Amino acid sequence: GRRRREAAEEEVEETPQEKKLRLAKQYLEELRQLGESRPAPVSRGAAPGAEPDPHTLLLGSPAHSLLFLQVQPPDPARIRVLRGHQLPVTCLVVSPDDRFIFSASKDGSLIKCKWEVDSGKRLCVVPGGKKGTEERHMGHASQVLCMAISSDGKYLATGDRNKLIMIWDAATCKRLHIFTGHRDAVSGLSFRKGTHQLYSASHDRCVKVWDVGENAYVETLFGHQDIITGLDSLSRECCVTAGGRDGTVRLWKIPEESQLVFSGHQGSIDCIQLINEEHMVSGADDGSLALWGLTKKKPLVLARQAHGEQDAQGLQQPYWISAVAALRNSDLLATGSHSGSVKLWKCGEGFRNLEHLLDIPLVGFVNSLKFSAAGDFLVAGVGQEHRLGRWWRIKEAKNSICIIPLKQKTTASSPESPGSS
């Protein structure tokens, strides 16, 4: 009886919409297993004979297929290093068409750069200024901690230690607007996929929602008990956050004005990213890497000391996980630390295990990681210091952006692996 109660407590209460989606998936799975020839209902506008996706069938949202990838170790000689920032790179994003990289750093004079992926050329530089002069010049006047780009590539958002969010035209690097309202450093930004709705997280422990197209503030969400260190979102009207030392990951359901609380890390949760609409990954300064399902309050997998241990002043301590990245709707993950390498991981079937694939040598603090949309390269923002502080300094590291080519092939789906494609 106690075990049943504990299991029930771990389950997250479903909304009616989520229950419909789960039952639709269950129905499709039964059809596969029974070899049923009768087709399931197809949503309006679907191609004749196409297998229905439960999201399309019941929710009207796009399909979210899981790709199973095999990655080969990249040739270290083919890793390109882009230099330009004088101080550690803190954040970066890749444009939706994979043509450009935007990066920012702790630099006081060189805040934001736009790079061309193919040539490695720096196309645009936005200089910074002194605190309090943001209205009179184009750039930030303090460290930029986070950035996000809209899924249509139109808008770029950047957030800084001075509580400001700046909105830019991604094509021209022209500043369009400044959002104010946070009471402390802005530490996380994400555009809802397919929209110009922007979510922001801050050290003031709250999440704010903005309408960038209308230059409008929408609402504020409260709940975290410590600074928020990371944020991500996909197509649904919700976002996920890493709550630093309050030890929680939270899923914010905007329309319902509710939140789900997840716990499992022992240290400060420093980074988070959604893998698909059902799963996410997070990393903490206790060295642990957690894989979550959004219907369970505890991690599906918790890999402790994912980057090993270091000898810090005679004490054995795990290397902090300072960055995580997921290739959307696939089984491929990447993690960064200051351990001397970026690690690639494979999610096992049903997201029930994590398999370490390979290490990519990289010296310095890996403060940001992003896969290209096509998954053919991984970008790392590297610095001599951690993006949030100056606890250590790795002198031999280069403050730079590294473009890591990935050779991969997609495995074919089979009847024996239901749900794969």
Tab-separated table of N, CA, C and O in Angstrom, residues 81-139:
chain	number	residue	atom	x	y	z
A	81	VAL	N	37.458	27.413	-34.749
A	81	VAL	CA	37.462	28.303	-33.589
A	81	VAL	C	37.319	29.744	-34.074
A	81	VAL	O	38.146	30.224	-34.856
A	82	LEU	N	36.256	30.425	-33.632
A	82	LEU	CA	36.008	31.813	-34.009
A	82	LEU	C	36.404	32.708	-32.839
A	82	LEU	O	35.855	32.589	-31.742
A	83	ARG	N	37.372	33.601	-33.081
A	83	ARG	CA	37.866	34.489	-32.036
A	83	ARG	C	37.352	35.905	-32.273
A	83	ARG	O	37.211	36.343	-33.399
A	84	GLY	N	37.087	36.615	-31.200
A	84	GLY	CA	36.598	37.987	-31.325
A	84	GLY	C	36.230	38.574	-29.978
A	84	GLY	O	36.412	39.762	-29.740
A	85	HIS	N	35.732	37.741	-29.085
A	85	HIS	CA	35.397	38.203	-27.738
A	85	HIS	C	36.659	38.218	-26.869
A	85	HIS	O	37.428	37.262	-26.854
A	86	GLN	N	36.840	39.307	-26.154
A	86	GLN	CA	38.015	39.432	-25.292
A	86	GLN	C	37.820	38.730	-23.953
A	86	GLN	O	38.786	38.295	-23.323
A	87	LEU	N	36.574	38.630	-23.521
A	87	LEU	CA	36.242	37.977	-22.245
A	87	LEU	C	35.362	36.758	-22.513
A	87	LEU	O	34.897	36.555	-23.637
A	88	PRO	N	35.121	35.920	-21.489
A	88	PRO	CA	34.408	34.653	-21.710
A	88	PRO	C	33.056	34.806	-22.401
A	88	PRO	O	32.272	35.692	-22.073
A	89	VAL	N	32.807	33.914	-23.372
A	89	VAL	CA	31.501	33.840	-24.032
A	89	VAL	C	30.496	33.280	-23.032
A	89	VAL	O	30.754	32.268	-22.370
A	90	THR	N	29.375	33.951	-22.890
A	90	THR	CA	28.366	33.541	-21.899
A	90	THR	C	27.180	32.830	-22.530
A	90	THR	O	26.549	31.983	-21.903
A	91	CYS	N	26.832	33.176	-23.784
A	91	CYS	CA	25.644	32.589	-24.400
A	91	CYS	C	25.730	32.718	-25.909
A	91	CYS	O	26.462	33.575	-26.432
A	92	LEU	N	25.000	31.863	-26.610
A	92	LEU	CA	24.944	31.930	-28.066
A	92	LEU	C	23.675	31.247	-28.550
A	92	LEU	O	23.064	30.443	-27.841
A	93	VAL	N	23.271	31.578	-29.787
A	93	VAL	CA	22.163	30.894	-30.460
A	93	VAL	C	22.543	30.704	-31.924
A	93	VAL	O	23.379	31.437	-32.470
A	94	VAL	N	21.914	29.704	-32.546
A	94	VAL	CA	22.079	29.450	-33.972
A	94	VAL	C	20.782	29.853	-34.657
A	94	VAL	O	19.686	29.539	-34.166
A	95	SER	N	20.872	30.558	-35.792
A	95	SER	CA	19.663	30.964	-36.502
A	95	SER	C	18.910	29.731	-36.989
A	95	SER	O	19.518	28.678	-37.227
A	96	PRO	N	17.580	29.825	-37.159
A	96	PRO	CA	16.785	28.650	-37.555
A	96	PRO	C	17.221	28.024	-38.874
A	96	PRO	O	17.033	26.829	-39.076
A	97	ASP	N	17.811	28.820	-39.777
A	97	ASP	CA	18.270	28.269	-41.056
A	97	ASP	C	19.716	27.776	-40.994
A	97	ASP	O	20.293	27.382	-42.025
A	98	ASP	N	20.324	27.791	-39.801
A	98	ASP	CA	21.689	27.292	-39.572
A	98	ASP	C	22.768	28.105	-40.283
A	98	ASP	O	23.915	27.669	-40.392
A	99	ARG	N	22.449	29.316	-40.746
A	99	ARG	CA	23.426	30.119	-41.487
A	99	ARG	C	24.251	31.031	-40.580
A	99	ARG	O	25.370	31.397	-40.929
A	100	PHE	N	23.688	31.417	-39.429
A	100	PHE	CA	24.351	32.409	-38.588
A	100	PHE	C	24.404	31.958	-37.132
A	100	PHE	O	23.564	31.190	-36.667
A	101	ILE	N	25.413	32.481	-36.429
A	101	ILE	CA	25.534	32.294	-34.979
A	101	ILE	C	25.567	33.682	-34.351
A	101	ILE	O	26.279	34.574	-34.824
A	102	PHE	N	24.795	33.872	-33.292
A	102	PHE	CA	24.846	35.105	-32.502
A	102	PHE	C	25.461	34.744	-31.157
A	102	PHE	O	25.092	33.739	-30.551
A	103	SER	N	26.380	35.589	-30.679
A	103	SER	CA	27.061	35.287	-29.416
A	103	SER	C	27.200	36.546	-28.585
A	103	SER	O	27.170	37.660	-29.101
A	104	ALA	N	27.351	36.367	-27.283
A	104	ALA	CA	27.568	37.488	-26.365
A	104	ALA	C	28.525	37.030	-25.271
A	104	ALA	O	28.757	35.843	-25.076
A	105	SER	N	29.064	38.005	-24.533
A	105	SER	CA	30.104	37.673	-23.564
A	105	SER	C	30.093	38.633	-22.387
A	105	SER	O	29.216	39.493	-22.260
A	106	LYS	N	31.104	38.477	-21.546
A	106	LYS	CA	31.280	39.375	-20.407
A	106	LYS	C	31.947	40.694	-20.797
A	106	LYS	O	32.155	41.547	-19.945
A	107	ASP	N	32.270	40.833	-22.095
A	107	ASP	CA	32.963	42.043	-22.556
A	107	ASP	C	32.166	43.298	-22.226
A	107	ASP	O	30.963	43.344	-22.434
A	108	GLY	N	32.866	44.331	-21.789
A	108	GLY	CA	32.202	45.609	-21.613
A	108	GLY	C	32.129	46.395	-22.907
A	108	GLY	O	31.244	47.213	-23.104
A	109	SER	N	33.048	46.114	-23.837
A	109	SER	CA	33.094	46.905	-25.067
A	109	SER	C	32.583	46.159	-26.287
A	109	SER	O	32.253	46.763	-27.293
A	110	LEU	N	32.521	44.834	-26.196
A	110	LEU	CA	32.072	44.043	-27.339
A	110	LEU	C	30.988	43.093	-26.843
A	110	LEU	O	31.273	42.037	-26.300
A	111	ILE	N	29.734	43.494	-27.027
A	111	ILE	CA	28.656	42.776	-26.372
A	111	ILE	C	28.081	41.666	-27.241
A	111	ILE	O	27.887	40.555	-26.795
A	112	LYS	N	27.806	41.949	-28.482
A	112	LYS	CA	27.076	40.982	-29.289
A	112	LYS	C	27.701	40.874	-30.667
A	112	LYS	O	28.021	41.868	-31.293
A	113	CYS	N	27.877	39.643	-31.152
A	113	CYS	CA	28.445	39.409	-32.465
A	113	CYS	C	27.512	38.544	-33.299
A	113	CYS	O	26.792	37.697	-32.757
A	114	LYS	N	27.552	38.752	-34.600
A	114	LYS	CA	26.854	37.892	-35.548
A	114	LYS	C	27.906	37.289	-36.467
A	114	LYS	O	28.720	38.004	-37.043
A	115	TRP	N	27.883	35.949	-36.582
A	115	TRP	CA	28.886	35.242	-37.369
A	115	TRP	C	28.200	34.470	-38.488
A	115	TRP	O	27.091	33.970	-38.315
A	116	GLU	N	28.890	34.335	-39.608
A	116	GLU	CA	28.415	33.482	-40.704
A	116	GLU	C	29.035	32.108	-40.530
A	116	GLU	O	30.252	31.972	-40.403
A	117	VAL	N	28.183	31.074	-40.523
A	117	VAL	CA	28.668	29.726	-40.227
A	117	VAL	C	29.632	29.236	-41.306
A	117	VAL	O	30.711	28.711	-41.001
A	118	ASP	N	29.280	29.385	-42.567
A	118	ASP	CA	30.102	28.818	-43.649
A	118	ASP	C	31.491	29.435	-43.708
A	118	ASP	O	32.494	28.724	-43.830
A	119	SER	N	31.564	30.754	-43.627
A	119	SER	CA	32.853	31.431	-43.793
A	119	SER	C	33.570	31.708	-42.470
A	119	SER	O	34.785	31.920	-42.456
A	120	GLY	N	32.825	31.724	-41.374
A	120	GLY	CA	33.408	32.079	-40.087
A	120	GLY	C	33.628	33.566	-39.916
A	120	GLY	O	34.234	34.007	-38.938
A	121	LYS	N	33.105	34.375	-40.860
A	121	LYS	CA	33.294	35.819	-40.788
A	121	LYS	C	32.390	36.455	-39.747
A	121	LYS	O	31.253	36.018	-39.550
A	122	ARG	N	32.896	37.495	-39.101
A	122	ARG	CA	32.090	38.270	-38.161
A	122	ARG	C	31.366	39.355	-38.956
A	122	ARG	O	31.987	40.253	-39.511
A	123	LEU	N	30.040	39.260	-39.011
A	123	LEU	CA	29.257	40.144	-39.865
A	123	LEU	C	28.805	41.410	-39.154
A	123	LEU	O	28.579	42.433	-39.795
A	124	CYS	N	28.627	41.327	-37.851
A	124	CYS	CA	28.043	42.463	-37.138
A	124	CYS	C	28.574	42.486	-35.711
A	124	CYS	O	28.688	41.444	-35.070
A	125	VAL	N	28.919	43.660	-35.235
A	125	VAL	CA	29.375	43.837	-33.851
A	125	VAL	C	28.591	44.983	-33.235
A	125	VAL	O	28.478	46.046	-33.828
A	126	VAL	N	28.023	44.754	-32.071
A	126	VAL	CA	27.304	45.816	-31.360
A	126	VAL	C	28.111	46.170	-30.122
A	126	VAL	O	28.206	45.369	-29.192
A	127	PRO	N	28.717	47.355	-30.074
A	127	PRO	CA	29.541	47.723	-28.911
A	127	PRO	C	28.686	48.049	-27.700
A	127	PRO	O	27.535	48.476	-27.817
A	128	GLY	N	29.260	47.850	-26.524
A	128	GLY	CA	28.580	48.193	-25.283
A	128	GLY	C	28.935	49.598	-24.833
A	128	GLY	O	29.628	50.348	-25.533
A	129	GLY	N	28.469	49.958	-23.654
A	129	GLY	CA	28.747	51.283	-23.109
A	129	GLY	C	28.766	51.255	-21.604
A	129	GLY	O	28.843	50.187	-20.997
A	130	LYS	N	28.682	52.427	-20.988
A	130	LYS	CA	28.678	52.513	-19.532
A	130	LYS	C	27.263	52.341	-18.995
A	130	LYS	O	26.288	52.670	-19.663
A	131	LYS	N	27.178	51.843	-17.754
A	131	LYS	CA	25.884	51.623	-17.129
A	131	LYS	C	25.076	52.915	-17.074
A	131	LYS	O	25.582	53.970	-16.720
A	132	GLY	N	23.811	52.807	-17.443
A	132	GLY	CA	22.931	53.969	-17.436
A	132	GLY	C	22.851	54.684	-18.767
A	132	GLY	O	22.060	55.615	-18.936
A	133	THR	N	23.683	54.243	-19.739
A	133	THR	CA	23.688	54.918	-21.049
A	133	THR	C	23.009	54.071	-22.128
A	133	THR	O	23.136	54.363	-23.311
A	134	GLU	N	22.277	53.019	-21.727
A	134	GLU	CA	21.701	52.098	-22.707
A	134	GLU	C	20.765	52.785	-23.696
A	134	GLU	O	20.678	52.396	-24.861
A	135	GLU	N	20.049	53.806	-23.240
A	135	GLU	CA	19.105	54.494	-24.124
A	135	GLU	C	19.823	55.319	-25.184
A	135	GLU	O	19.271	55.590	-26.253
A	136	ARG	N	21.061	55.731	-24.906
A	136	ARG	CA	21.753	56.634	-25.825
A	136	ARG	C	22.628	55.909	-26.851
A	136	ARG	O	23.029	56.500	-27.842
A	137	HIS	N	22.943	54.637	-26.595
A	137	HIS	CA	23.729	53.896	-27.587
A	137	HIS	C	23.054	52.551	-27.833
A	137	HIS	O	22.057	52.209	-27.201
A	138	MET	N	23.589	51.782	-28.738
A	138	MET	CA	22.877	50.595	-29.210
A	138	MET	C	22.958	49.385	-28.283
A	138	MET	O	22.051	48.578	-28.229
A	139	GLY	N	24.066	49.224	-27.556
A	139	GLY	CA	24.310	47.956	-26.886
A	139	GLY	C	24.016	47.943	-25.408
A	139	GLY	O	23.574	48.915	-24.808
